[in-house]
CSV table of C-alpha atoms in Angstrom, one decimal:
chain,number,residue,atom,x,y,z
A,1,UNK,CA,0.0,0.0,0.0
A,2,UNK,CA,2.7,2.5,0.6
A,3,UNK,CA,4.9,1.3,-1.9
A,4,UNK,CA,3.8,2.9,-5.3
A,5,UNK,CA,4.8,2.5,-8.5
A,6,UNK,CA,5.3,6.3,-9.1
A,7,UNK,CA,4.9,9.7,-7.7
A,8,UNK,CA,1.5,9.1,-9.9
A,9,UNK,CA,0.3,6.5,-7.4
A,10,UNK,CA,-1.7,3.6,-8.2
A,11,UNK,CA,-3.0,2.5,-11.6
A,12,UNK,CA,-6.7,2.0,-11.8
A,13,UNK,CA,-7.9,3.6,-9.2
A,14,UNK,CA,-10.0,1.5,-7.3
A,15,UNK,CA,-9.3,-1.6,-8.8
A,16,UNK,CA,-6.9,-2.1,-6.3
A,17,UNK,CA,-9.7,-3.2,-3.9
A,18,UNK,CA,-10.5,-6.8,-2.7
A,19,UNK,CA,-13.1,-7.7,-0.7
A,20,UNK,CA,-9.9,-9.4,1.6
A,21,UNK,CA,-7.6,-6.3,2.2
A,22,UNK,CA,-11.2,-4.4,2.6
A,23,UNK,CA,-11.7,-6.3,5.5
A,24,UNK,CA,-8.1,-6.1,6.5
A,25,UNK,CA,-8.1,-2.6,6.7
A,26,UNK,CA,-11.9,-2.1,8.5
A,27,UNK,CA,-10.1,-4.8,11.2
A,28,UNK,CA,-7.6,-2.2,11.7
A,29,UNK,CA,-9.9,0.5,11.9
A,30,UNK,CA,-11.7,-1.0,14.8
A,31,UNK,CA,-8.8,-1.9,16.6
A,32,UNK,CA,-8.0,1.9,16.3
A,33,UNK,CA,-11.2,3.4,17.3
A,34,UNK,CA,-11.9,0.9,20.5
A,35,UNK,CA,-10.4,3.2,22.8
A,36,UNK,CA,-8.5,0.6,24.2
A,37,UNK,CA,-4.8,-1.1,23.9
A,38,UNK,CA,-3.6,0.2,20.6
A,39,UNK,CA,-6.3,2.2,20.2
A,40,UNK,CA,-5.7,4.8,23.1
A,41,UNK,CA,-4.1,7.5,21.4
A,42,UNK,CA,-6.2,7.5,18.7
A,43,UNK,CA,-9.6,7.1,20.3
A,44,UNK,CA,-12.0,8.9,18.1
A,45,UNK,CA,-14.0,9.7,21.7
A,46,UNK,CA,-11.1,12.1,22.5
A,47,UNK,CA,-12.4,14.0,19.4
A,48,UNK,CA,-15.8,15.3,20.1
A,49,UNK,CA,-18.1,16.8,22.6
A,50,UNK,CA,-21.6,15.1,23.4
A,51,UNK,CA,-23.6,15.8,20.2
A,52,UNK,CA,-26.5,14.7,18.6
A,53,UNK,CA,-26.8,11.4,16.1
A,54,UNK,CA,-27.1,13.9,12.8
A,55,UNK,CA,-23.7,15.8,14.3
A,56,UNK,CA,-21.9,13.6,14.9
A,57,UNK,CA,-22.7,11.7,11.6
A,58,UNK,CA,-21.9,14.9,10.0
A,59,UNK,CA,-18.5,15.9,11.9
A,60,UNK,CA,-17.5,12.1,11.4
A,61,UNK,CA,-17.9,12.7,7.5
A,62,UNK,CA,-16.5,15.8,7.5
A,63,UNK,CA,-12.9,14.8,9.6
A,64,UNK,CA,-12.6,11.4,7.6
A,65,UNK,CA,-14.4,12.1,4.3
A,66,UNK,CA,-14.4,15.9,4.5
A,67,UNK,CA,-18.3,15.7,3.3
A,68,UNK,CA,-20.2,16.5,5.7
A,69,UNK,CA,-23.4,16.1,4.0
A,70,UNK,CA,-22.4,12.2,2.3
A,71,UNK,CA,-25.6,10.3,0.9
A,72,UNK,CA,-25.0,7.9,4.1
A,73,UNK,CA,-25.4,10.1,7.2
A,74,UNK,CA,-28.5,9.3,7.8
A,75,UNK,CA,-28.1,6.1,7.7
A,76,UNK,CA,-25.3,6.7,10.3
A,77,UNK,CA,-27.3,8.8,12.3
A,78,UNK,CA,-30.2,6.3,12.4
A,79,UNK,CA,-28.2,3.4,13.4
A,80,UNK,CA,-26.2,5.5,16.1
A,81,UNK,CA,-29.8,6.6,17.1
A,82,UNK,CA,-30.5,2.6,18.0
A,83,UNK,CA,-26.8,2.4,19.7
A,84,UNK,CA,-28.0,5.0,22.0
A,85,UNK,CA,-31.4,3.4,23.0
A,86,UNK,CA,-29.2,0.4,23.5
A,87,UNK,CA,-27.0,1.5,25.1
A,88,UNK,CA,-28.8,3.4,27.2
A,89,UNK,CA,-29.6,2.8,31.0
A,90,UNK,CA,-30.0,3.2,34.7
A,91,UNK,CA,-26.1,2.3,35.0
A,92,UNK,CA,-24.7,3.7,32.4
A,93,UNK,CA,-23.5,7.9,32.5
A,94,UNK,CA,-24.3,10.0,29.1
A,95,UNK,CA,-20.7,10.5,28.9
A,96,UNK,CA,-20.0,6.7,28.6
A,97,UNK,CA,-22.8,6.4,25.9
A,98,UNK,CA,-21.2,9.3,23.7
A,99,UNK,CA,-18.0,7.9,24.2
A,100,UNK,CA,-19.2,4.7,22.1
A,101,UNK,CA,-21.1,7.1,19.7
A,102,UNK,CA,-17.8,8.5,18.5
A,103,UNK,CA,-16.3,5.4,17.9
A,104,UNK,CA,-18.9,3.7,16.1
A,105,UNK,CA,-19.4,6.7,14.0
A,106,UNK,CA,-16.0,6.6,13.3
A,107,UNK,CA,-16.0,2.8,12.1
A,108,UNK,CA,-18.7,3.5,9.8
A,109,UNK,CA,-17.7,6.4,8.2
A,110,UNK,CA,-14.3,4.0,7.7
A,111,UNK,CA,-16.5,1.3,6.8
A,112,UNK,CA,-17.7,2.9,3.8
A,113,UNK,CA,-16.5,2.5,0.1
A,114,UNK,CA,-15.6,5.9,-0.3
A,115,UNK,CA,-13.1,6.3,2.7
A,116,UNK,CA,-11.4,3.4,1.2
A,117,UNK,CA,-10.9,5.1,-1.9
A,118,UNK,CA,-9.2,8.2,-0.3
């Protein structure tokens, strides 16, 4: 991957892609947005205030896709809307919830296609 042919890069843009170094790469991205072991320094929690699904979607796009307004963040927002009923309860402090938040919306913004094209 960091070995190119060229100062041009890659030839054929995303042809590059296989289904197994896609799912190299999101492994690595988890690992990196747990918050935990490796993934200390670079927990995407340490990012962010507590903000609503759509923001966060939105800043998530924006720092990793720089769109902001992507075709899938409401789809992100919706499904971080269901993480925070889950996660939500009795035991469990706001702050810890949007903790969590960040880092999933941070695994699917990497999760998409497009992030693995930039």
């Amino acid at each position: 991957l960091f070995r190119p042919p060229s100062v041009k890069g890659w030839d054929g843009a995303g042809d590059w892609l296989d289904s197994r170094s896609m799912l190299a790469r999101q492994q690595a991205t988890i690992e990196l947005t747990r918050g935990q072991g490796l993934g200390q320094r670079t927990d995407p929690a340490r990012l962010v205030e507590s903000r609503g699904d759509q923001e966060l979607a939105a800043e998530f796009l924006d720092l990793l896709l720089q769109r902001p307004d992507h075709p899938a963040r409401e789809t992100i927002a919706e499904h971080l809307a269901g993480e925070r009923r889950r996660l939500r309860s009795p035991f469990t402090s706001d702050a810890v919830v949007d903790r969590q938040l960040a880092r999933t919306a941070a695994q699917l913004v990497t999760a998409l296609p497009d992030y693995q094209l930039v």
